[in-house]
XYZ file of C-alpha atoms in Angstrom:
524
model
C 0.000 0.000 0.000
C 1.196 3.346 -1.129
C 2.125 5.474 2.214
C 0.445 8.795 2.297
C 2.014 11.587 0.399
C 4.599 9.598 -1.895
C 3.879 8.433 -5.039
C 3.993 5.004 -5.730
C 5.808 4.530 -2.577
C 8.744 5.897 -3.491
C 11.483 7.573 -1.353
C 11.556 11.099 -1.002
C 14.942 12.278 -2.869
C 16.988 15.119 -1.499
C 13.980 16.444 1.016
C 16.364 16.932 4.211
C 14.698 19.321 6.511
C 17.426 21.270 8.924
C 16.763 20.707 12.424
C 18.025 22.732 15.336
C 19.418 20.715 18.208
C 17.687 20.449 26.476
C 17.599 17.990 28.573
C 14.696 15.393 28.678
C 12.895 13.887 31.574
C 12.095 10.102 31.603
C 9.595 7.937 34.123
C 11.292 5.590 36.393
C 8.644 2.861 37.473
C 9.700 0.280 40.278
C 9.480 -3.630 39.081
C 10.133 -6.839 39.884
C 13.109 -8.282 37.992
C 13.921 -11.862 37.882
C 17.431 -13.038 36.332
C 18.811 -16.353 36.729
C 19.655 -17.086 40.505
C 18.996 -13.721 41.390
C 15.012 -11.898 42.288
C 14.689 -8.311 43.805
C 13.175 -5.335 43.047
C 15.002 -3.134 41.059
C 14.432 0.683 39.858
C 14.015 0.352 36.234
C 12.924 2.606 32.926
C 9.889 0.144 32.440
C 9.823 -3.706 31.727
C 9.089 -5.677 28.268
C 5.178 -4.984 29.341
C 5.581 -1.461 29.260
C 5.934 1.018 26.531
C 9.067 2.941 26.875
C 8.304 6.798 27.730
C 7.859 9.938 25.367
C 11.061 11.559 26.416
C 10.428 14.365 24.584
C 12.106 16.175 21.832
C 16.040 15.221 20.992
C 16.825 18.020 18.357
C 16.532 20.279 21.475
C 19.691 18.869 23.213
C 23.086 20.649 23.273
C 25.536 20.018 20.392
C 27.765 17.514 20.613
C 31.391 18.003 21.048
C 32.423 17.748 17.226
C 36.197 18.086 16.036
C 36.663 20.753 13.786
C 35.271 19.587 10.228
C 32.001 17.507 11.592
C 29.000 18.857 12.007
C 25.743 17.326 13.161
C 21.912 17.846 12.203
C 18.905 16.173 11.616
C 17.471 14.525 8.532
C 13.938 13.933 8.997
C 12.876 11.012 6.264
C 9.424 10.280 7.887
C 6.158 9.302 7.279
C 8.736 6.939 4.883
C 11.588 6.285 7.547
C 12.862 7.789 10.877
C 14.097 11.178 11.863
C 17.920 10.528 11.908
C 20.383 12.440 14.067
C 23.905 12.660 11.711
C 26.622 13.639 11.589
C 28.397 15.182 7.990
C 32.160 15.926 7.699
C 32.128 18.010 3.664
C 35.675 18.017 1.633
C 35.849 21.307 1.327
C 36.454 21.653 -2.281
C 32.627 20.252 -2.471
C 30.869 22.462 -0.210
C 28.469 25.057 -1.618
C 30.380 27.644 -0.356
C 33.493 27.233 -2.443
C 31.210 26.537 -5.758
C 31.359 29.475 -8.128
C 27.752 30.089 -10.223
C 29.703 28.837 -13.425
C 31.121 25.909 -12.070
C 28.551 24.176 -9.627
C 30.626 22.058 -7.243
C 30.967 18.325 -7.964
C 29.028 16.035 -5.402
C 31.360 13.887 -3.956
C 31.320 10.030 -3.350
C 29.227 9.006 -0.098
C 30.780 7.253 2.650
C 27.782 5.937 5.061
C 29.099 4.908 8.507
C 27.353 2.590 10.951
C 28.169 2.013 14.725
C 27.738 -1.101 16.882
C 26.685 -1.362 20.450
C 26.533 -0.104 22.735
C 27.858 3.013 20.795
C 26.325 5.627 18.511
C 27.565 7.912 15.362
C 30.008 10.080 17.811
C 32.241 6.489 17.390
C 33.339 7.946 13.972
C 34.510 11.264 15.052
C 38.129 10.230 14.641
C 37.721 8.838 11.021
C 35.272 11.076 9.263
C 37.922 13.794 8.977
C 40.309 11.451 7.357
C 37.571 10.898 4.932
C 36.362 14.290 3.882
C 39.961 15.304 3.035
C 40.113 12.580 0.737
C 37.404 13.987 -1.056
C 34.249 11.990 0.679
C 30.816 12.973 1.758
C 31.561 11.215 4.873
C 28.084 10.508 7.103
C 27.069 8.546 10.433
C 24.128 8.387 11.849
C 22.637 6.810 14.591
C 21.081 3.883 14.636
C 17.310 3.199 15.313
C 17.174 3.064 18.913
C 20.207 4.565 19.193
C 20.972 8.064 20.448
C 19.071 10.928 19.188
C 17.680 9.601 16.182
C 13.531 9.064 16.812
C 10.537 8.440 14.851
C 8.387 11.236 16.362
C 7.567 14.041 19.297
C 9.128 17.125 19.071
C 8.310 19.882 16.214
C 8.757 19.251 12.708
C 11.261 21.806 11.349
C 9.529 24.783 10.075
C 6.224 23.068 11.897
C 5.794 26.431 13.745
C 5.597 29.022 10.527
C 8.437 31.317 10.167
C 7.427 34.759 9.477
C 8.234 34.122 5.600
C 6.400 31.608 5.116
C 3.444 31.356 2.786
C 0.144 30.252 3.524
C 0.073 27.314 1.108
C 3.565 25.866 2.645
C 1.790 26.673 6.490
C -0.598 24.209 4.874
C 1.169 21.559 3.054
C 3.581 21.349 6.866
C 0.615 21.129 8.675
C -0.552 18.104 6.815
C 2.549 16.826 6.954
C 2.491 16.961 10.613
C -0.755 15.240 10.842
C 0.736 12.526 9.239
C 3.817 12.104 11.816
C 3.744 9.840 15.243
C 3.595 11.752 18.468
C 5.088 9.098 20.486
C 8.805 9.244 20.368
C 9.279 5.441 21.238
C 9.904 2.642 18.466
C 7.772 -0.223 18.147
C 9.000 -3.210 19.356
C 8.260 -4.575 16.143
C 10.686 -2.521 14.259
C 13.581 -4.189 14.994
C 14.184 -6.526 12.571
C 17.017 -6.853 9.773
C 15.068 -5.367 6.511
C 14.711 -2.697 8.963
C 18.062 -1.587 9.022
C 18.251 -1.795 5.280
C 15.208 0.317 5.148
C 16.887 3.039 7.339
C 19.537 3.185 5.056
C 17.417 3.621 1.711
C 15.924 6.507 3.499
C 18.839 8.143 4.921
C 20.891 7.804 1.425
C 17.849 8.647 -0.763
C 17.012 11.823 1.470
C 20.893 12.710 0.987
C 19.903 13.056 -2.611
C 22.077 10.378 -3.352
C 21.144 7.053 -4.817
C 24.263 5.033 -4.323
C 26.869 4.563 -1.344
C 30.148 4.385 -2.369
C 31.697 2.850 0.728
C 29.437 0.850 3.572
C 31.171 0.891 6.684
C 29.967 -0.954 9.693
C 31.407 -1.548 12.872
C 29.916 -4.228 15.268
C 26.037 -4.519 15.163
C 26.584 -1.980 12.155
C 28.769 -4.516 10.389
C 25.641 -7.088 10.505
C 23.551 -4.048 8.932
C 25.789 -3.359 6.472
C 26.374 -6.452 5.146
C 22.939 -7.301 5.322
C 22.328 -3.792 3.292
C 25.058 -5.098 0.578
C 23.590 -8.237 0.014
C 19.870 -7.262 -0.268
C 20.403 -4.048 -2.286
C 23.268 -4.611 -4.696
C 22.216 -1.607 -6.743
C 22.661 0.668 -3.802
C 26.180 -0.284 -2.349
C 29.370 0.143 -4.039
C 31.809 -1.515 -1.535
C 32.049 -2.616 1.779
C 34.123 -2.326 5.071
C 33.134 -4.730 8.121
C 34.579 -3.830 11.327
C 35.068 -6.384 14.250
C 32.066 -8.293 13.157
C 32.555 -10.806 10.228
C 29.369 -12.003 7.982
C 28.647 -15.847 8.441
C 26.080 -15.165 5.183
C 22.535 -15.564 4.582
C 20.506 -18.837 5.685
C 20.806 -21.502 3.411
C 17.775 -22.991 1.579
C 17.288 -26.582 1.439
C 18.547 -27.370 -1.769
C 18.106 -30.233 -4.274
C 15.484 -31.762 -2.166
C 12.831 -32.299 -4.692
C 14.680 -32.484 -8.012
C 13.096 -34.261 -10.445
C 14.354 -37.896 -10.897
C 13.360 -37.018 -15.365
C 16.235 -34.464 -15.178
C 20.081 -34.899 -14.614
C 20.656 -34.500 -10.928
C 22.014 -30.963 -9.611
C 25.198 -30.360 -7.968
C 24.975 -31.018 -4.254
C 26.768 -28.162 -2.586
C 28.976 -28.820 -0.080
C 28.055 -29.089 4.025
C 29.594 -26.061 5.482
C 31.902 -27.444 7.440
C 31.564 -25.485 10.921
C 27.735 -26.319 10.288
C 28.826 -29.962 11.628
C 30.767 -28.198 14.355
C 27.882 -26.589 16.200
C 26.249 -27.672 19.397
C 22.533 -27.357 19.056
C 22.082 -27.181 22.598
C 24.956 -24.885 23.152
C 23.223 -22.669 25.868
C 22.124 -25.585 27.929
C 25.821 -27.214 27.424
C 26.896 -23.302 28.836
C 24.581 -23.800 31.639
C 26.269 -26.984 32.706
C 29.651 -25.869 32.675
C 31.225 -25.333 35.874
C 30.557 -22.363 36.921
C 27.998 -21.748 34.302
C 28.565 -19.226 31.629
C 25.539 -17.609 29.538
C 26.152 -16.019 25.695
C 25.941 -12.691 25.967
C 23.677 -11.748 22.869
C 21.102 -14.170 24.427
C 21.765 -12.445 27.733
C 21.343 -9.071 25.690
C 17.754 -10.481 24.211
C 15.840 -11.879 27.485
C 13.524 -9.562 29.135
C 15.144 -7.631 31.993
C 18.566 -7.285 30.064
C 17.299 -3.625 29.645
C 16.528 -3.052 33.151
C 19.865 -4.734 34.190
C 21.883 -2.366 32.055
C 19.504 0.839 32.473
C 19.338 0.586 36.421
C 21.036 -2.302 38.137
C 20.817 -3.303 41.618
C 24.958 -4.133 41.905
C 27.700 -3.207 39.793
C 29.121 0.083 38.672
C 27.562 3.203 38.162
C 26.828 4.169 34.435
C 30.301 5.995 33.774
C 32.705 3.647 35.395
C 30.870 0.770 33.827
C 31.296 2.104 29.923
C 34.734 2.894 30.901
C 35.111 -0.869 32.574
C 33.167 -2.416 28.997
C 35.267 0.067 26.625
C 38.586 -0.764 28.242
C 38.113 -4.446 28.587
C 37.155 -5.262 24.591
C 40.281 -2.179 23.674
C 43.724 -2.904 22.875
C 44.842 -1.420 26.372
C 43.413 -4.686 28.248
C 46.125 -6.755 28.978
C 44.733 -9.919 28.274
C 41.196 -9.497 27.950
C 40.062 -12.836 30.158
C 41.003 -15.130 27.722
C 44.317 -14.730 26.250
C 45.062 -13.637 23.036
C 42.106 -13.442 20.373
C 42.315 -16.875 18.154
C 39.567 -18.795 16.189
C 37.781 -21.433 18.419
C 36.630 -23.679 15.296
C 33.364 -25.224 16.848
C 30.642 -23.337 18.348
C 30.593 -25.583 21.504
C 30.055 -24.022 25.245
C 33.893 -25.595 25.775
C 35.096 -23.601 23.202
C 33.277 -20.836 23.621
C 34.001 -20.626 27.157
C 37.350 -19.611 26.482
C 36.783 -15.841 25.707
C 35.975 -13.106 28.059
C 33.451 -12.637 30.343
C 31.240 -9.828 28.389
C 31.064 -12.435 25.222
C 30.431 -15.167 28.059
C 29.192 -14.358 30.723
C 29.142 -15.926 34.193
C 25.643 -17.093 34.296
C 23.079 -15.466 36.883
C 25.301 -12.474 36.910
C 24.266 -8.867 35.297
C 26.520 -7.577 32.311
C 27.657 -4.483 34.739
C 28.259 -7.147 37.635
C 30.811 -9.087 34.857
C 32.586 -6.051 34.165
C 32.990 -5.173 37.493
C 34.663 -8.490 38.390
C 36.869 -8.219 35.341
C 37.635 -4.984 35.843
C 38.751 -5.567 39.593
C 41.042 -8.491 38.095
C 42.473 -6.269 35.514
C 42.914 -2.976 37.978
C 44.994 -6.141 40.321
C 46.582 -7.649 37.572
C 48.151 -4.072 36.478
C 49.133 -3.035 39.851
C 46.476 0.236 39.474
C 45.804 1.759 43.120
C 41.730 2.024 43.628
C 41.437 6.017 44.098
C 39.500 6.374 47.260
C 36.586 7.904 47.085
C 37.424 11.723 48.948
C 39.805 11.602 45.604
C 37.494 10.942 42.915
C 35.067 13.492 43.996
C 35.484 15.871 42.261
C 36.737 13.465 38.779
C 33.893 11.618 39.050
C 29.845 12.212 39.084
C 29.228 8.936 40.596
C 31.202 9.969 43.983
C 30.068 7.098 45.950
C 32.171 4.308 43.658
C 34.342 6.449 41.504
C 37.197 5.065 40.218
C 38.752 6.725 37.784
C 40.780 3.919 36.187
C 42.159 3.398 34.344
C 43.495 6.555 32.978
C 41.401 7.457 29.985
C 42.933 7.650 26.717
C 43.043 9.914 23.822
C 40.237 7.801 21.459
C 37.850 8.033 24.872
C 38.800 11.252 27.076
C 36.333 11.929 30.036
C 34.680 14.621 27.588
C 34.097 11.675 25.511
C 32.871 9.568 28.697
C 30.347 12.607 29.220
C 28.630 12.131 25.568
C 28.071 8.326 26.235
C 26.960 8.418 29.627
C 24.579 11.383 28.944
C 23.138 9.775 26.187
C 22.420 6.444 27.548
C 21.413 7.967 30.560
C 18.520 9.903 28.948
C 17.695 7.069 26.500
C 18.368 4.097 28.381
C 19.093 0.459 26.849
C 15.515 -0.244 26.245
C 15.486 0.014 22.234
C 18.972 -0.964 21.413
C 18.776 -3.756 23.199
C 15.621 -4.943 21.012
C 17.953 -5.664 18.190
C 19.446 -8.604 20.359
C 16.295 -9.523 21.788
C 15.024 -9.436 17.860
C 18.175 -11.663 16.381
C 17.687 -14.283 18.994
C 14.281 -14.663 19.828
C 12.254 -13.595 17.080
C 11.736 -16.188 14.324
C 9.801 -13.746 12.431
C 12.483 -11.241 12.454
C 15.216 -13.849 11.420
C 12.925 -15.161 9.068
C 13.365 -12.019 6.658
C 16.707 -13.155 5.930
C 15.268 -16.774 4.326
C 14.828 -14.174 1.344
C 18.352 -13.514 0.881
C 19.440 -17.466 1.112
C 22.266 -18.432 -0.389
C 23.059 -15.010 -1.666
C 26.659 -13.841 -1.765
C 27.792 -10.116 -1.439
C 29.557 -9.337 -4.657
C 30.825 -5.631 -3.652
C 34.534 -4.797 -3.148
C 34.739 -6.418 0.594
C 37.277 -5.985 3.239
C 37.069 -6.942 7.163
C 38.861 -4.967 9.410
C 39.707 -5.056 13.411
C 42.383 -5.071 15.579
C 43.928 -8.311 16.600
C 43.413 -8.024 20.462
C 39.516 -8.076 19.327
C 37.983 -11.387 20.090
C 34.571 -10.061 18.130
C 36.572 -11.240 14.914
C 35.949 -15.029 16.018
C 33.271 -15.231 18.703
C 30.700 -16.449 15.912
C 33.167 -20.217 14.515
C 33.824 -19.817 11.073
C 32.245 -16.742 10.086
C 35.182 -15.281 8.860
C 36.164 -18.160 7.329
C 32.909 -17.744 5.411
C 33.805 -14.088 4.254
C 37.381 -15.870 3.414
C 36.743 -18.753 1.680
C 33.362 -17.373 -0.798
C 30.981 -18.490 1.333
C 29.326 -15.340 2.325
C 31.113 -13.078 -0.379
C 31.786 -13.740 -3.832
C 35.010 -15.149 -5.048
C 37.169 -12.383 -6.446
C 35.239 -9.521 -4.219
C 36.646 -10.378 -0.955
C 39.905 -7.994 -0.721
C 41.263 -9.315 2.984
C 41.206 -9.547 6.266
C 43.282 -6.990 7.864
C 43.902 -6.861 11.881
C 46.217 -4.581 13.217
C 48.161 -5.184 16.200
C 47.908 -3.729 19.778
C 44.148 -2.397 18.690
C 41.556 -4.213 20.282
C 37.571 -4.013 19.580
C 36.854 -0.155 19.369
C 39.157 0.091 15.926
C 37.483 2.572 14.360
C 38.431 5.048 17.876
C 41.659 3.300 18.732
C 43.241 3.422 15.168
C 41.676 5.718 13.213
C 44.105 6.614 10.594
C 44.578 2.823 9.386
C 40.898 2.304 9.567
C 40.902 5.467 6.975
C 43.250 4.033 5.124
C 42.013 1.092 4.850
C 38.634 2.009 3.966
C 39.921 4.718 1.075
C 41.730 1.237 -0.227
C 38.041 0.004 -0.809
C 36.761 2.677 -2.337
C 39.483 2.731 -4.769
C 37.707 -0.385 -6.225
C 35.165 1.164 -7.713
């Protein structure tokens, strides 16, 4: 069915309203939480029952703290798609500004940028530079459910009338308006993986663009973006996976009804880490001693949210991103489980072997993990626990401040602000849903039957550092990417891990991840 307003359903090219960017109030209701061994009441945003709150309007918050080239605004896509918060770094030979009336400036080659979790479009501060002086468009955004980007509340930009504006365009908003959601929350229902590609049309069509020459995903982005490249071929150019590798599309049952008049087909091959996987692999976690859980199943059950929004133990908000960030970086000294190698079976003895926020000791909350790592790590490097008449004034969260370790240059405490700000006001609630969508919704997973057995055949490259155990914690997907499994022979340009970086490569090394990714785009 046509949606209102857009002929023939089609995306609305180049309409990208400007937005400008106060602090929102959210409801904290009391519940009962129940995980594993453990039952108390807890203050949480709201349980699975519960519609998250209207928190109001995001393009009034402060500005972000950009470096010098980004800026950020809002590109509102909707009744179509979402109203996404992005950010834009502009080679400056290709900016309006610098185009003469004779010589319109070229538009330059897009570079779309998508962040993992728990992160948002800020991540890519450190690249998008590097980009734009290579002559890119260079654009994040963040993700649905994700940071400031919503699908309604707030005013429309221009909703209110400016004092120029004509009575027909008063009208034409104001039906436009009508047509918007109030409610700033996402439906639950959302989350699925045609969504992201959807998303991404929008975003890219709004752009007045209708290609992207470089993809570029980075944890629970890479799984959009290569998800994006293999359902719309016509709309990505090339592709750069970061610290998540592509297993591939489900595989449809093939050859089982062939006729017996014609010549039988070619069988293909078993995967061979398909043979290698324990079907009861979270009840074989479960049993080991102590019991470990998977953390993206962990991520998906009802209460996750609540655990990471407002816990009953572990860290406050800022020492626990600094604990998660620090543990999956480079700077960890061993991460819990030695150095980052493939594990060639998905079985709970294998999979045991990596860190404690991949898997997780069972009946404990993600913040509670880090906390224990953390503690191990802050022993294991000899760090003295600042006291808390010393962290005072370092730390907002004076009662358990910490302040280790020492933060570095790709995450400054300025940097610590923008993520614990923002996941403070938003909570986990929606980005979570993605988990709780890829492991426990058939329905959702059951979009990608459509792409079965396709291959990505765009310019592909994976990239992370080689302290990151995200490269193998799923057996044999990059073998997959590797060996033309999941990408087409011939399009699969290498696997590239640089040492001492660890998860967060994208912030740690950003220079080689530009490099890297302008090596792609050379492809096409």
């Amino acid at each position: 069915m046509p949606l209102a307003g857009i002929e023939h359903d089609k995306v609305p090219l180049g309409v990208v309203p400007l937005v400008v960017n106060a602090c929102l109030s959210h409801t904290i209701i009391i519940t009962q939480c129940n995980r594993g061994r453990h039952a108390s009441t807890i203050i949480m945003a709201h349980d699975d029952s519960n519609p998250p709150p209207t928190q109001g309007d995001p393009t009034a918050l402060p500005p972000l703290p950009l470096p010098a080239g980004i800026t950020s605004r809002f590109v509102d896509t909707r009744p179509f798609g979402l109203r996404y918060h992005v950010l834009e770094a502009i080679p400056a030979a290709s900016s309006s500004s610098s185009a003469s009336e004779s010589e319109p400036a070229p538009r330059p080659p897009l570079v779309l940028l998508l962040h993992g979790f728990p992160n948002l479009a800020y991540d890519w501060r450190f690249v998008m530079p590097g980009l734009a002086r290579a002559g890119y468009y260079a654009v994040a955004f963040d993700l649905r459910g994700f940071g400031r980007t919503h699908d309604g509340g707030g005013a429309v930009s221009g909703a209110s009338g400016s004092s120029g504006s004509s009575g027909a365009a008063a009208a034409q908003q104001q039906q436009k308006q009508q047509l918007l959601p109030r409610d700033g929350s996402f439906s639950a229902d959302g989350f699925t993986p045609l969504a992201m590609v959807r998303d991404v049309v929008a975003l890219v069509h709004a752009l007045g663009y209708r290609s992207v020459h470089t993809l570029v995903g980075h944890d629970l982005g890479a799984f959009a973006a290569a998800v994006c490249a293999l359902a719309r071929r016509d709309l990505i150019q090339s592709l750069v996976l970061m610290a998540h590798p592509f297993r591939g599309a489900p595989k449809a049952p093939f050859g089982t009804a062939a006729s017996a008049s014609l010549p039988a087909p070619d069988i293909p091959p078993t995967d061979r880490f398909d043979t290698l996987r324990d079907p009861d692999v979270h009840a074989s976690l479960q049993a080991l001693d102590p019991p470990r859980q998977h953390y993206k199943w962990y991520n998906g059950a009802p209460g996750a949210a609540a655990e990471w929004s407002y816990p009953r133990d572990g860290p406050p908000l800022r020492e626990f991103l600094r604990g998660y960030f620090h543990l999956k970086s480079g700077a960890c000294r061993d991460g819990g489980g030695g150095k980052p190698r493939p594990l060639g079976a998905w079985t709970a003895e294998r999979l045991a072997v990596m860190p404690h926020y991949y898997i997780m000791r069972a009946g404990v909350s993600m913040r509670e993990n880090v906390a224990l790592d953390m503690a191990a790590e802050r022993e294991a490097a000899g760090a003295a626990t600042t006291n808390d008449e010393e962290g005072k004034d370092r730390d907002r969260d004076k009662d358990k401040a910490k302040n280790w370790p020492p933060a570095p240059e790709w995450l400054t405490e300025r940097d610590l602000d923008v993520y614990t700000a923002e996941w403070s006001r938003t909570t986990f609630t929606d980005a979570l849903r993605w988990y709780a969508s890829l492991t426990g919704n058939p329905a959702a997973t059951a979009e990608l039957r459509a792409l079965a057995s396709g291959r990505i055949a765009v310019p592909t490259r994976y990239v992370s550092g080689a302290k990151d155990w995200g490269t193998y914690q799923d057996p044999g997907a990059l073998e997959a990417m590797e060996e033309g499994e999941s990408v087409e022979r011939g399009c699969y340009t290498g696997t590239v891990l640089l040492e001492g970086a660890g998860h967060w490569v994208n912030m740690e090394r950003p220079g080689e991840c530009v490099r890297e990714i302008l090596h792609v785009a050379a492809m096409v």
